[in-house]
Short mmCIF file of C-alpha atoms and ligand atoms in Angstrom, two decimals:
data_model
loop_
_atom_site.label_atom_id
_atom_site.label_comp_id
_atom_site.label_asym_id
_atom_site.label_seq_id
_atom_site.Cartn_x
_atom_site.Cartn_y
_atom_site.Cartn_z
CA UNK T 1 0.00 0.00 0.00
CA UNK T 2 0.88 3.81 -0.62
CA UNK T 3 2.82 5.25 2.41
CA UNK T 4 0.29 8.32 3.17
CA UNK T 5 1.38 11.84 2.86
CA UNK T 6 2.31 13.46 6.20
CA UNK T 7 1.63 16.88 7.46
CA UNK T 8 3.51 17.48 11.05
CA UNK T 9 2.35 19.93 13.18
CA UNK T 10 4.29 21.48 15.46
CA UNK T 11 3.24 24.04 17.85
CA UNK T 12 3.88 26.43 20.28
CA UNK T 13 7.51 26.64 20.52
CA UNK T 14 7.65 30.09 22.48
CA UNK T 15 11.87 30.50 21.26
CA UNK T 16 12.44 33.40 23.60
CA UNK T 17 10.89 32.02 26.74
CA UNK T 18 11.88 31.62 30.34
CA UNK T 19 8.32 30.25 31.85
CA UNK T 20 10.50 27.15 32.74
CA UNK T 21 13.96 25.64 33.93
CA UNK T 22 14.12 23.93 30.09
CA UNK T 23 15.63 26.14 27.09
CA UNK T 24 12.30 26.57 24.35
CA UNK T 25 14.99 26.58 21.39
CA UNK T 26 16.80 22.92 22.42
CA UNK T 27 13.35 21.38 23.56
CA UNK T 28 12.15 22.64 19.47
CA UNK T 29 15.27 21.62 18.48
CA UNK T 30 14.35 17.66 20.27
CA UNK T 31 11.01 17.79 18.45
CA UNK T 32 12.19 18.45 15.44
CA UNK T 33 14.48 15.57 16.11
CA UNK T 34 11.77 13.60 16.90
CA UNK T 35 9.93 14.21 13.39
CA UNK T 36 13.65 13.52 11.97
CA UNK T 37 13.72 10.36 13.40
CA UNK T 38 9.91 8.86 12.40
CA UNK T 39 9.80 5.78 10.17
CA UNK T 40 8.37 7.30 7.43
CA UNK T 41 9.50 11.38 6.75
CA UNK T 42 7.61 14.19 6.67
CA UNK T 43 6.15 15.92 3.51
CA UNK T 44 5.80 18.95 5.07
CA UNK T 45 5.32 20.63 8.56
CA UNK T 46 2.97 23.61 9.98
CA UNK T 47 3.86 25.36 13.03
CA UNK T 48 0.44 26.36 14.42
CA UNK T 49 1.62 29.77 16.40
CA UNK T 50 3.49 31.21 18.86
CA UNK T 51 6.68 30.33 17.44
CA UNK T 52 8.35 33.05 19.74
CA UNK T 53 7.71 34.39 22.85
CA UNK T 54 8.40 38.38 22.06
CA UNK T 55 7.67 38.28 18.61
CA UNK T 56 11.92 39.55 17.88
CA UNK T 57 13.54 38.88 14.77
CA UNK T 58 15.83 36.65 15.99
CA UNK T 59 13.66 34.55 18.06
CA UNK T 60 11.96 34.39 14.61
CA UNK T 61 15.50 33.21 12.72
CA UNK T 62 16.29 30.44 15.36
CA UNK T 63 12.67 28.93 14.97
CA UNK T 64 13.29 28.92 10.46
CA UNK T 65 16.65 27.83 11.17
CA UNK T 66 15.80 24.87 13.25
CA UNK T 67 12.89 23.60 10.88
CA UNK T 68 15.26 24.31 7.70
CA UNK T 69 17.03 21.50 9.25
CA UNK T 70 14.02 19.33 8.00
CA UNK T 71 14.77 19.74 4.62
CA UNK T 72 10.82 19.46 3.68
CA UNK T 73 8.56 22.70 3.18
CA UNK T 74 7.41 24.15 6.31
CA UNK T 75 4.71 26.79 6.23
CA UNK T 76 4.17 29.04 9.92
CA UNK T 77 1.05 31.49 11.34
CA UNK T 78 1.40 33.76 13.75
CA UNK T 79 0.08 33.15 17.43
CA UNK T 80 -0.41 36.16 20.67
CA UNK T 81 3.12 36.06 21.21
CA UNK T 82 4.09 36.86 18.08
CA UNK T 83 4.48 39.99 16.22
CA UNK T 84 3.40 39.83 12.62
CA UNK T 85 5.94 41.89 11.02
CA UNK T 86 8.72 40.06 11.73
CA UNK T 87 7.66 36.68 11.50
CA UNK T 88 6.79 37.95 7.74
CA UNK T 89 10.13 39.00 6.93
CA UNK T 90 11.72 35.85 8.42
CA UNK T 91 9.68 33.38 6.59
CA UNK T 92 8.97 35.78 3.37
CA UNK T 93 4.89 35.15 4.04
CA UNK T 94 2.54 37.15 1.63
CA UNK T 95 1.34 40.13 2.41
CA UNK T 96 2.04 43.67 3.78
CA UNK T 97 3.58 44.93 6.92
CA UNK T 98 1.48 44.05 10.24
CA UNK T 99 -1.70 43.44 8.17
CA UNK T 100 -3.09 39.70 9.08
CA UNK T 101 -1.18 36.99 7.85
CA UNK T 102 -3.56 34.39 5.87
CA UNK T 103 -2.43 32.29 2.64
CA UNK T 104 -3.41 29.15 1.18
CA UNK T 105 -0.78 26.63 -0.15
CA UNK T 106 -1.44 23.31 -2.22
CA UNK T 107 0.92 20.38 -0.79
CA UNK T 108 -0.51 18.23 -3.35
CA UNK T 109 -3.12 15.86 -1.60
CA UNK T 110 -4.15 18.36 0.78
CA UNK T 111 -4.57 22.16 1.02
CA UNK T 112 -3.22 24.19 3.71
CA UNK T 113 -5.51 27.30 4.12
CA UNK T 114 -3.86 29.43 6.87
CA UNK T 115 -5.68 31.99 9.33
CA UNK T 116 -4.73 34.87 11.57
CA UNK T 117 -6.46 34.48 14.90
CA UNK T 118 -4.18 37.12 16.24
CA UNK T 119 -5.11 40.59 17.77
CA UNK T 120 -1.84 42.59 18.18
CA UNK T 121 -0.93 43.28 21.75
CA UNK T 122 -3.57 40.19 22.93
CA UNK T 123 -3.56 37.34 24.53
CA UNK T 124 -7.32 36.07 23.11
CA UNK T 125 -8.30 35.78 19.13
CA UNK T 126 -10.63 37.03 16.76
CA UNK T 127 -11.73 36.77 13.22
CA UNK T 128 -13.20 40.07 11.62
CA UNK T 129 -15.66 39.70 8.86
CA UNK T 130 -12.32 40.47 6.14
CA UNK T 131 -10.35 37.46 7.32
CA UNK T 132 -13.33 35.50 7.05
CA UNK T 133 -14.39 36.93 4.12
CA UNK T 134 -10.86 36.32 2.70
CA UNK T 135 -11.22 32.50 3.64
CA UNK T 136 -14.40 31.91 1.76
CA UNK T 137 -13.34 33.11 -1.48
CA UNK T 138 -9.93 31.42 -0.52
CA UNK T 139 -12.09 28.06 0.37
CA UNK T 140 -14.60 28.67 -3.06
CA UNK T 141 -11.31 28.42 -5.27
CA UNK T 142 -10.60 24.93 -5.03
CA UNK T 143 -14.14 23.05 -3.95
CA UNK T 144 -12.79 19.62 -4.54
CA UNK T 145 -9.58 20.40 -2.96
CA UNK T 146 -9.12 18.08 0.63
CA UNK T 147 -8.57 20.92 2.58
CA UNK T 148 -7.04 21.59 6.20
CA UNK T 149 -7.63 24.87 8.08
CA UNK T 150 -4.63 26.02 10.26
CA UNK T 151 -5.12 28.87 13.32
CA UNK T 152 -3.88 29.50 16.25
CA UNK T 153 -6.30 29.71 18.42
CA UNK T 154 -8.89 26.64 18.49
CA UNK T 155 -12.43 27.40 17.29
CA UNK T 156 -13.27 25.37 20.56
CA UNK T 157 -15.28 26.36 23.87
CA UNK T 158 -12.21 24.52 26.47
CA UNK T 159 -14.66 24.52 29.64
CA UNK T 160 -11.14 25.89 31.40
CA UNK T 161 -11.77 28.96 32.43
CA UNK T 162 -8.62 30.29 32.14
CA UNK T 163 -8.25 29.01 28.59
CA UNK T 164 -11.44 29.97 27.61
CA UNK T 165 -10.61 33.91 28.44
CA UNK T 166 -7.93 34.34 25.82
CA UNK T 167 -9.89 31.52 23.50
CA UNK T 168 -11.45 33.36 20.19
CA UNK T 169 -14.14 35.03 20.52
CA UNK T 170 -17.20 32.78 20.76
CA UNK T 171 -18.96 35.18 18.06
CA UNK T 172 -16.10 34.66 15.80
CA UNK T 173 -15.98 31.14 16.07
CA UNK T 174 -19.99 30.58 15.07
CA UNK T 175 -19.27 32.57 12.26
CA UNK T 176 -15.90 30.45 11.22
CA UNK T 177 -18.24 27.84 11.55
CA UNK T 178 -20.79 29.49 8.99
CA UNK T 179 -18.40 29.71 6.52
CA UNK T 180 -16.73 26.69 7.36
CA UNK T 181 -19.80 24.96 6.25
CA UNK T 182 -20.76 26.43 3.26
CA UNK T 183 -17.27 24.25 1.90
CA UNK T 184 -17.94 20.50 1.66
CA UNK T 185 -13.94 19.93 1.15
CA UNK T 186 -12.84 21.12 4.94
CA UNK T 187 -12.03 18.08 6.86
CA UNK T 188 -9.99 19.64 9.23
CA UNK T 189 -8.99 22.53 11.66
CA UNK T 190 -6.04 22.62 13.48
CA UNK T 191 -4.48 24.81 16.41
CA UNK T 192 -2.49 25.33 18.78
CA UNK T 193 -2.70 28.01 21.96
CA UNK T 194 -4.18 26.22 24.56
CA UNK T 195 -0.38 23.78 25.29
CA UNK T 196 -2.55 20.41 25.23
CA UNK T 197 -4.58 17.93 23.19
CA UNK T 198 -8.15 19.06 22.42
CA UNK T 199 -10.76 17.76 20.37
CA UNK T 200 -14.22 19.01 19.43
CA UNK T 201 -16.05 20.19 15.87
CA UNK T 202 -17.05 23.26 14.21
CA UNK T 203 -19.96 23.09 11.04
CA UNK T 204 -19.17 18.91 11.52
CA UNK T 205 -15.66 19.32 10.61
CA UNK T 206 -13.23 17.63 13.51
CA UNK T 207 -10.86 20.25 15.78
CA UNK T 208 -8.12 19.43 17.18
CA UNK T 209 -4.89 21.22 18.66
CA UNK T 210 -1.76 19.52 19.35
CA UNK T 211 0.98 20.12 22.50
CA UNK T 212 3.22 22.46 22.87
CA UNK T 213 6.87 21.77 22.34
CA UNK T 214 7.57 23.62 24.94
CA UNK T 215 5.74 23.26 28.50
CA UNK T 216 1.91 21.89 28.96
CA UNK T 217 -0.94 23.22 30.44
CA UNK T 218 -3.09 21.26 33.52
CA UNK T 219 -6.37 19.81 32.57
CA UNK T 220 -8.03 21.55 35.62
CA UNK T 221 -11.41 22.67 34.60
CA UNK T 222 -11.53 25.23 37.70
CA UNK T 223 -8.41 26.85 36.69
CA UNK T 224 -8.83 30.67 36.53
CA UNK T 225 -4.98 31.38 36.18
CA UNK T 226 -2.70 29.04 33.60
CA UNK T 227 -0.78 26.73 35.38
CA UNK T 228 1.71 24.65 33.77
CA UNK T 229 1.68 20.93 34.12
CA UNK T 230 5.02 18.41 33.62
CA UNK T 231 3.97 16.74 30.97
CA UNK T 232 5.07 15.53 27.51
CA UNK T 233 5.90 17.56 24.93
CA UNK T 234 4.45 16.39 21.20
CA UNK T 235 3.13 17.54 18.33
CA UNK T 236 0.66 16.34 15.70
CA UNK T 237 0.77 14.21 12.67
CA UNK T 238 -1.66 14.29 9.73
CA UNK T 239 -1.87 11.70 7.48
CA UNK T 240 -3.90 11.54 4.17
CA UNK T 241 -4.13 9.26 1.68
CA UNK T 242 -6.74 8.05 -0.98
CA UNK T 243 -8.27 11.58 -0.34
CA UNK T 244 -9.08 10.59 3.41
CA UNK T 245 -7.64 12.33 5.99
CA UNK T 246 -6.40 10.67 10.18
CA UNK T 247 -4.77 12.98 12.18
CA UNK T 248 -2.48 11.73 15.38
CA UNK T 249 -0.15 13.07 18.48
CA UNK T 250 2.92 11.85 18.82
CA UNK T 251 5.19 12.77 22.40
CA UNK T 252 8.25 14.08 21.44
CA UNK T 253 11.73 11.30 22.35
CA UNK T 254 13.31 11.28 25.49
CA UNK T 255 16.65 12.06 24.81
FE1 FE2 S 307 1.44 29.31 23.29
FE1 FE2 S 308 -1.04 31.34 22.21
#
């Protein structure tokens, strides 16, 4: 049988960071080695947000230096801790200046339609009626296309409060959702923001964010202030073939 195509999706990375003992860059630097070392290589990887933690250009050039170490295509959105600006410049993404950073890409069995959930100077995430706009005439060129929506923050109600206060906007994700299901071909959405596995659905179509790389959050469903848990770092794996579409979460290695 076909070995299936493979999206990676890493997330959260936070280069820049000092929320814990452990370094951000090395522990991005032990997932990539992780996706390095799976059986069968990637075809191409997403980093779902947040790849730094002040948004500086060179927290931005150690997070595309360590995934040109892949050697496969990697394509990036910005998440609240990043600045827009330079996280264009570093990874030469369409579009002007600090305006929001959406593009789709074709990877060949699956398209890669990328939002910006970001508010500049936020921690929580919204979609204006342009973005969205943007993404339905992005999602009406290519109807048959098996197509994967990437954001940073989930279109998901958490039930943590302290996740749920810097989530997107509950408006903005019912009207995602709307436009979302006016396009048959959306299998998937993908995130990152809230540091842990979380699954749900928007318009019928399966959510799902992936670990950080970094540091977790607890599953405490009380929990008005983040608090970090010690737990595994991952990241997610998507894997399409035949025009059908399984996504999985790998922990990153031990070393
Ligand atoms: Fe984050
Ligand atoms: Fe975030």
């Amino acid at each position: 049988m076909d070995e299936p195509f493979l999206l990676v999706q890493l997330s959260d990375p936070h280069v820049g960071a000092d929320w814990i003992d452990a370094d951000p860059l090395e522990q991005f630097a032990a997932a990539v080695e992780s996706v390095r070392s799976m059986p069968q290589a990637p075809d191409a990887v997403l980093v779902s947000g947040d790849l730094t933690e002040h948004g500086a250009d060179a927290e931005c050039e150690a997070v595309r230096e360590t995934l040109a170490t892949l050697d496969v295509p990697f394509h990036v959105l910005p998440g609240n801790h990043d600045v827009r600006e330079p996280i264009r410049r570093a990874f030469e993404l369409p579009g002007e200046a600090d305006e929001p950073i959406q593009y789709a890409v074709d990877l060949g069995p699956v398209r890669l339609v990328v939002l910006d959930t970001t508010i500049p100077g936020e921690d929580a995430g919204a979609l204006d009626a342009d973005r969205l706009g943007w993404l339905d005439a992005a999602l009406a060129q290519e109807p048959e296309a098996l197509t994967v929506i990437a954001m940073h923050h989930p279109p998901l109600v958490s039930c943590v409060p302290a996740l749920d206060r810097i989530a997107l906007a509950l408006a903005d994700q019912r009207a995602l959702g709307d436009v979302v299901g006016r396009h048959a071909q959306v299998q998937r959405l993908v995130a990152g923001h809230v540091h842990r596995v979380m699954a749900g659905q928007l318009a019928g179509r399966a959510a799902l964010t992936v670990p950080s790389t970094y540091v977790q959050t607890q599953l405490d469903f009380s929990m008005e202030e983040i608090e970090l848990a010690d737990e595994p770092p991952g990241f997610g794996v998507h894997a399409v073939r035949d025009g059908e579409l399984s996504s999985h979460v790998q922990p990153v290695a031990r070393t």
